[in-house]
Coordinates of C-alpha atoms in Angstrom, one line a residue:
Chain A
X1 CA -12.2 -36.0 2.4
X2 CA -9.2 -37.2 0.4
X3 CA -9.3 -34.4 -2.3
X4 CA -8.2 -30.8 -2.4
X5 CA -11.1 -28.4 -2.4
X6 CA -11.4 -25.2 -4.3
X7 CA -12.7 -21.6 -3.5
X8 CA -13.8 -19.3 -6.4
X9 CA -13.5 -15.6 -5.6
X10 CA -15.0 -13.2 -8.2
X11 CA -16.4 -9.7 -8.1
X12 CA -19.4 -11.2 -9.6
X13 CA -21.7 -13.5 -7.6
X14 CA -22.9 -14.9 -11.1
X15 CA -19.3 -15.6 -12.3
X16 CA -18.4 -17.5 -9.1
X17 CA -21.7 -19.4 -9.1
X18 CA -21.4 -20.1 -12.8
X19 CA -17.8 -21.4 -12.6
X20 CA -18.7 -23.5 -9.9
X21 CA -21.4 -25.2 -11.8
X22 CA -19.1 -25.6 -14.8
X23 CA -16.3 -27.1 -12.8
X24 CA -18.8 -29.3 -10.9
X25 CA -19.7 -30.7 -14.4
X26 CA -16.2 -31.4 -15.2
X27 CA -15.3 -33.2 -12.0
X28 CA -18.2 -33.6 -9.5
X29 CA -16.0 -35.3 -6.9
X30 CA -14.1 -32.1 -6.0
X31 CA -15.8 -29.9 -3.4
X32 CA -16.1 -26.3 -4.5
X33 CA -17.4 -23.2 -2.8
X34 CA -18.3 -19.9 -4.6
X35 CA -17.4 -16.6 -3.0
X36 CA -18.7 -14.1 -5.5
X37 CA -19.8 -10.5 -4.8
X38 CA -20.4 -8.5 -1.8
X39 CA -22.4 -9.7 1.3
X40 CA -25.6 -8.3 -0.4
X41 CA -24.7 -9.9 -3.7
X42 CA -23.6 -6.6 -5.3
X43 CA -20.3 -6.3 -7.4
X44 CA -17.1 -6.6 -5.2
X45 CA -15.4 -8.9 -3.1
X46 CA -15.6 -9.3 0.7
X47 CA -13.1 -10.9 3.1
X48 CA -15.8 -12.4 5.4
X49 CA -17.7 -13.9 2.5
X50 CA -14.4 -15.5 1.3
X51 CA -13.4 -16.6 4.9
X52 CA -17.0 -18.4 5.2
X53 CA -16.3 -20.2 1.8
X54 CA -13.0 -21.4 3.0
X55 CA -14.6 -22.5 6.3
X56 CA -17.2 -24.5 4.3
X57 CA -14.9 -26.5 2.1
X58 CA -11.6 -26.5 4.0
X59 CA -10.0 -30.0 4.4
X60 CA -6.8 -31.2 6.0
X61 CA -5.7 -32.1 2.3
X62 CA -5.9 -28.4 1.5
X63 CA -7.8 -25.8 -0.4
X64 CA -6.8 -23.7 -3.3
X65 CA -8.3 -20.3 -4.0
X66 CA -8.8 -18.8 -7.6
X67 CA -9.6 -15.2 -7.9
X68 CA -10.4 -12.8 -10.8
X69 CA -9.1 -9.3 -10.3
X70 CA -7.0 -7.1 -8.2
X71 CA -8.8 -6.5 -4.9
X72 CA -10.2 -10.1 -4.9
X73 CA -6.5 -11.0 -4.0
X74 CA -6.4 -8.3 -1.1
X75 CA -9.6 -9.8 0.2
X76 CA -8.5 -13.4 -0.2
X77 CA -5.4 -12.9 1.8
X78 CA -7.2 -11.0 4.4
X79 CA -9.9 -13.7 4.6
X80 CA -6.9 -16.2 5.3
X81 CA -5.8 -14.0 8.2
X82 CA -9.2 -13.7 9.6
X83 CA -9.8 -17.6 9.3
X84 CA -6.4 -18.2 11.0
X85 CA -4.8 -21.4 11.5
X86 CA -5.8 -22.9 8.1
X87 CA -2.2 -23.5 6.9
X88 CA -3.0 -25.5 3.9
X89 CA -4.5 -22.9 1.7
X90 CA -2.8 -21.7 -1.5
X91 CA -4.0 -18.7 -3.5
X92 CA -3.3 -19.5 -7.2
X93 CA -2.0 -16.8 -9.4
X94 CA -4.0 -18.1 -12.4
X95 CA -6.6 -17.1 -14.9
X96 CA -9.8 -18.0 -13.2
X97 CA -11.7 -20.1 -15.7
X98 CA -8.8 -22.0 -17.5
X99 CA -7.0 -22.2 -14.1
X100 CA -10.1 -23.4 -12.4
X101 CA -10.4 -26.2 -15.0
X102 CA -7.0 -27.3 -14.6
X103 CA -7.2 -27.2 -10.9
X104 CA -10.4 -29.2 -10.6
X105 CA -8.9 -31.9 -12.9
X106 CA -5.8 -32.1 -10.8
X107 CA -7.5 -32.0 -7.6
X108 CA -9.7 -34.8 -8.9
X109 CA -6.8 -37.1 -9.2
X110 CA -6.2 -36.7 -5.5
X111 CA -3.1 -34.5 -5.9
X112 CA -1.5 -32.3 -3.2
X113 CA -2.6 -28.8 -2.6
X114 CA 0.8 -27.7 -4.1
X115 CA 0.3 -29.6 -7.4
X116 CA -3.3 -28.4 -7.7
X117 CA -2.2 -24.7 -7.3
X118 CA 0.6 -25.4 -9.7
X119 CA -1.7 -26.8 -12.4
X120 CA -3.9 -23.8 -12.1
X121 CA -0.9 -21.5 -12.5
X122 CA 0.3 -23.4 -15.6
X123 CA -2.8 -22.4 -17.3
X124 CA -1.2 -19.1 -18.2
X125 CA 1.0 -20.9 -20.6
X126 CA -1.7 -22.9 -22.3
X127 CA -2.5 -21.4 -25.8
X128 CA -6.1 -21.8 -26.8
X129 CA -5.3 -21.4 -30.5
X130 CA -2.2 -22.9 -32.0
X131 CA -0.8 -20.2 -34.4
X132 CA 2.7 -21.8 -34.8
Chain B
X1 CA -2.4 12.0 24.1
X2 CA -4.9 9.7 22.6
X3 CA -7.6 8.4 24.8
X4 CA -10.5 6.2 24.1
X5 CA -12.6 9.3 23.6
X6 CA -9.9 10.8 21.1
X7 CA -10.0 7.6 19.2
X8 CA -13.8 7.9 19.1
X9 CA -13.7 11.5 17.8
X10 CA -11.2 10.5 15.3
X11 CA -13.6 7.8 13.6
X12 CA -16.6 10.3 14.0
X13 CA -14.6 13.1 12.2
X14 CA -13.5 10.5 9.6
X15 CA -17.2 9.7 9.0
X16 CA -18.0 13.5 8.7
X17 CA -15.2 14.3 6.4
X18 CA -16.1 11.3 4.2
X19 CA -19.7 12.2 4.0
X20 CA -18.9 15.9 3.3
X21 CA -16.5 14.8 0.5
X22 CA -18.5 11.8 -1.0
X23 CA -19.2 13.5 -4.0
X24 CA -15.6 14.5 -4.6
X25 CA -14.4 11.1 -3.9
X26 CA -16.9 9.7 -6.5
X27 CA -15.8 12.2 -9.1
X28 CA -12.0 11.4 -8.6
X29 CA -12.7 7.8 -8.8
X30 CA -14.9 8.1 -11.9
X31 CA -11.9 9.8 -13.6
X32 CA -9.4 6.9 -13.0
X33 CA -11.2 4.1 -11.0
X34 CA -14.5 2.3 -11.1
X35 CA -16.3 5.3 -9.5
X36 CA -17.4 3.6 -6.3
X37 CA -14.9 5.0 -3.7
X38 CA -17.3 7.7 -2.4
X39 CA -20.2 5.3 -2.2
X40 CA -18.1 2.6 -0.5
X41 CA -16.5 4.7 2.0
X42 CA -19.8 6.6 2.9
X43 CA -21.4 3.2 3.5
X44 CA -18.2 2.0 5.6
X45 CA -18.2 5.1 7.8
X46 CA -22.0 5.1 8.4
X47 CA -22.0 1.5 9.5
X48 CA -18.9 2.2 11.6
X49 CA -20.7 5.2 13.3
X50 CA -23.7 3.0 14.0
X51 CA -21.5 0.4 15.7
X52 CA -19.7 3.1 17.7
X53 CA -23.1 4.5 19.1
X54 CA -24.2 1.2 20.2
X55 CA -20.9 -0.1 21.8
X56 CA -18.6 1.1 24.5
X57 CA -14.9 0.5 24.5
X58 CA -12.3 0.5 27.3
X59 CA -9.3 1.3 25.3
X60 CA -8.3 3.1 21.9
X61 CA -7.1 -0.2 20.5
X62 CA -10.4 -2.0 21.3
X63 CA -12.4 0.8 19.6
X64 CA -10.2 0.9 16.5
X65 CA -10.2 -2.9 16.1
X66 CA -13.9 -2.8 16.0
X67 CA -13.8 -0.1 13.3
X68 CA -11.4 -2.3 11.4
X69 CA -13.9 -5.2 11.3
X70 CA -16.7 -2.9 10.1
X71 CA -14.4 -1.7 7.3
X72 CA -13.5 -5.3 6.3
X73 CA -17.1 -6.6 6.3
X74 CA -18.8 -3.4 4.9
X75 CA -16.6 -1.7 2.3
X76 CA -16.1 -3.3 -1.1
X77 CA -13.2 -2.8 -3.5
X78 CA -9.7 -2.4 -2.4
X79 CA -10.5 0.3 0.2
X80 CA -12.2 -2.1 2.6
X81 CA -9.3 -4.5 3.0
X82 CA -6.8 -1.7 3.0
X83 CA -8.4 0.6 5.5
X84 CA -9.4 -2.6 7.5
X85 CA -6.0 -3.9 7.6
X86 CA -4.4 -0.6 8.4
X87 CA -6.9 -0.1 11.5
X88 CA -6.3 -3.6 12.6
X89 CA -2.5 -3.2 12.8
X90 CA -2.9 0.3 14.3
X91 CA -5.2 -1.4 17.0
X92 CA -2.7 -4.2 17.5
X93 CA 0.1 -1.8 18.2
X94 CA -2.1 0.1 20.4
X95 CA -2.6 -3.0 22.5
X96 CA -4.5 -2.5 25.7
X97 CA -3.0 0.9 26.7
X98 CA -5.7 3.2 28.0
X99 CA -3.9 6.2 26.6
X100 CA -1.5 6.6 23.8
X101 CA 1.3 9.2 23.9
X102 CA 2.1 10.9 20.4
X103 CA 5.1 8.5 20.3
X104 CA 2.7 5.5 20.8
X105 CA 0.5 6.9 18.2
X106 CA 3.3 7.3 15.7
X107 CA 4.3 3.6 16.1
X108 CA 0.6 2.6 15.6
X109 CA 0.5 4.8 12.4
X110 CA 3.8 3.2 11.3
X111 CA 2.2 -0.3 11.6
X112 CA -0.8 0.9 9.7
X113 CA 1.4 2.3 6.9
X114 CA 3.1 -1.1 6.7
X115 CA -0.2 -2.9 6.5
X116 CA -1.3 -0.6 3.6
X117 CA 2.1 -1.2 1.9
X118 CA 1.9 -5.1 2.3
X119 CA -1.8 -5.6 1.6
X120 CA -1.6 -3.4 -1.4
X121 CA 1.9 -4.4 -2.5
X122 CA 2.4 -0.7 -3.0
X123 CA 5.6 1.2 -3.5
X124 CA 6.3 5.0 -3.2
X125 CA 5.1 6.7 -6.3
X126 CA 2.5 4.4 -7.7
X127 CA -0.5 6.7 -7.1
X128 CA -2.2 5.0 -4.2
X129 CA -3.1 5.6 -0.6
X130 CA 0.5 4.7 0.4
X131 CA 1.7 8.0 -1.2
X132 CA -0.1 9.7 1.7
X133 CA 0.5 7.2 4.5
X134 CA 4.2 7.1 3.8
X135 CA 5.2 10.7 3.8
X136 CA 2.8 11.4 6.8
X137 CA 4.3 8.7 9.0
X138 CA 7.9 9.2 7.8
X139 CA 7.9 13.0 8.4
X140 CA 6.8 12.6 12.1
X141 CA 8.2 9.3 13.1
X142 CA 10.6 9.6 16.0
X143 CA 9.3 13.0 17.1
X144 CA 8.3 13.5 20.8
X145 CA 5.2 15.4 20.0
X146 CA 3.2 15.9 17.0
X147 CA 2.7 19.3 15.3
X148 CA -0.9 18.6 14.1
X149 CA -1.1 21.5 11.8
X150 CA 2.1 20.4 10.1
X151 CA 0.8 16.9 9.9
X152 CA -2.3 18.1 8.1
X153 CA -0.2 20.2 5.7
X154 CA 2.0 17.2 5.0
X155 CA -1.1 15.1 4.1
X156 CA -2.4 17.8 1.9
X157 CA 0.7 18.1 -0.1
X158 CA 1.1 14.4 -0.3
X159 CA -2.4 14.2 -2.0
X160 CA -1.4 16.8 -4.5
X161 CA 1.8 14.9 -5.4
X162 CA -0.3 12.1 -6.6
X163 CA -1.6 14.2 -9.5
X164 CA 1.6 13.9 -11.4
X165 CA 2.0 10.2 -10.8
X166 CA 1.4 7.4 -13.2
X167 CA -0.9 4.7 -11.5
X168 CA 0.6 1.4 -11.2
X169 CA -2.1 -0.2 -9.1
X170 CA -5.8 -1.0 -9.1
X171 CA -8.0 -0.2 -12.0
X172 CA -6.3 3.1 -12.7
X173 CA -3.3 1.0 -13.7
X174 CA -5.2 -0.1 -16.8
X175 CA -5.2 3.7 -17.8
X176 CA -1.4 3.9 -17.8
X177 CA -0.3 7.4 -18.7
X178 CA -3.8 8.6 -19.0
X179 CA -4.0 8.4 -15.2
X180 CA -1.5 11.3 -15.0
X181 CA -3.2 14.7 -14.2
X182 CA -5.7 13.2 -11.7
X183 CA -5.7 13.0 -7.9
X184 CA -5.8 9.5 -6.6
X185 CA -9.1 9.0 -4.7
X186 CA -7.5 6.7 -2.1
X187 CA -4.9 9.3 -1.4
X188 CA -7.7 11.9 -1.0
X189 CA -9.5 9.7 1.5
X190 CA -6.4 9.0 3.4
X191 CA -5.8 12.6 3.8
X192 CA -9.3 12.9 5.4
X193 CA -8.3 10.0 7.7
X194 CA -5.3 12.0 9.0
X195 CA -7.2 15.2 9.1
X196 CA -9.8 13.5 11.2
X197 CA -7.1 12.2 13.6
X198 CA -5.5 15.7 13.8
X199 CA -8.8 17.5 14.6
X200 CA -9.7 15.0 17.3
X201 CA -6.2 15.2 18.9
X202 CA -6.2 19.1 18.7
X203 CA -9.5 19.2 20.4
X204 CA -8.2 16.9 23.1
X205 CA -5.1 18.9 23.9

């Protein structure tokens, strides 16, 4: 596998699954795992669900995690501790949809995990409407 | 002195206290959070209790580690990873000792406090669980033996102190100044966590 993979962590299973579908349309060559909702599909995030998703798509090249709100970050960090030994994972501080799009495009070029995470984080700066 | 039996009573007491106070936790969380703290904690402690009845443990550390894993896998929201991480670090500090002295236990609780702080990126006065964990651990750290009644009082006062705080973390942070005047639900459940420990230790001694 020569491309960085993505893990999408959302409180909502539908958001994570839907974003995975959307990003897959944009760049089908990047492997993406959705980790949305609780174990039973309810609203929330769960470290074990996230750890499994990371396990599923992790490559030597690296994996970038995108998350939606607050406790998703807590659980993503805990998931990485549980997974252990997976050094090449970055949690991106990014808006999930726009950052996800930027990341999937960057990863599609075969960029490093650092560059992919950075592309996602830069999405904060992107204006959707130019009012200048 | 904390034995494996004390650790088990601690967790069982915690279950009882959470279930008794489930509605109170929900009410507090509806005021400034997303309203699921009572339900989430109740689900977690019930799953933990089921596990405790099925398995046997050699040391307090092993029991608390297993409890940590239940919190991590069964409790949603921030409380699962926070209580899970705290218990995980408490268990790691307890190691494979068969019994923990009060001093050992304080070192364990200190590790738990640090886990709550790190995982939640919390500082003092942000209206979180940490506002109970920090004063409770700091007050007794370094003491030879723990005055359990004093520890309970410290935890109760710490919960009260969150009422005037302005929330900086979690969903309550979106409320800004409107969070002032409410008790933090995570602080309240943390008080129950320490009360459960105190009750278990007092029964033991």
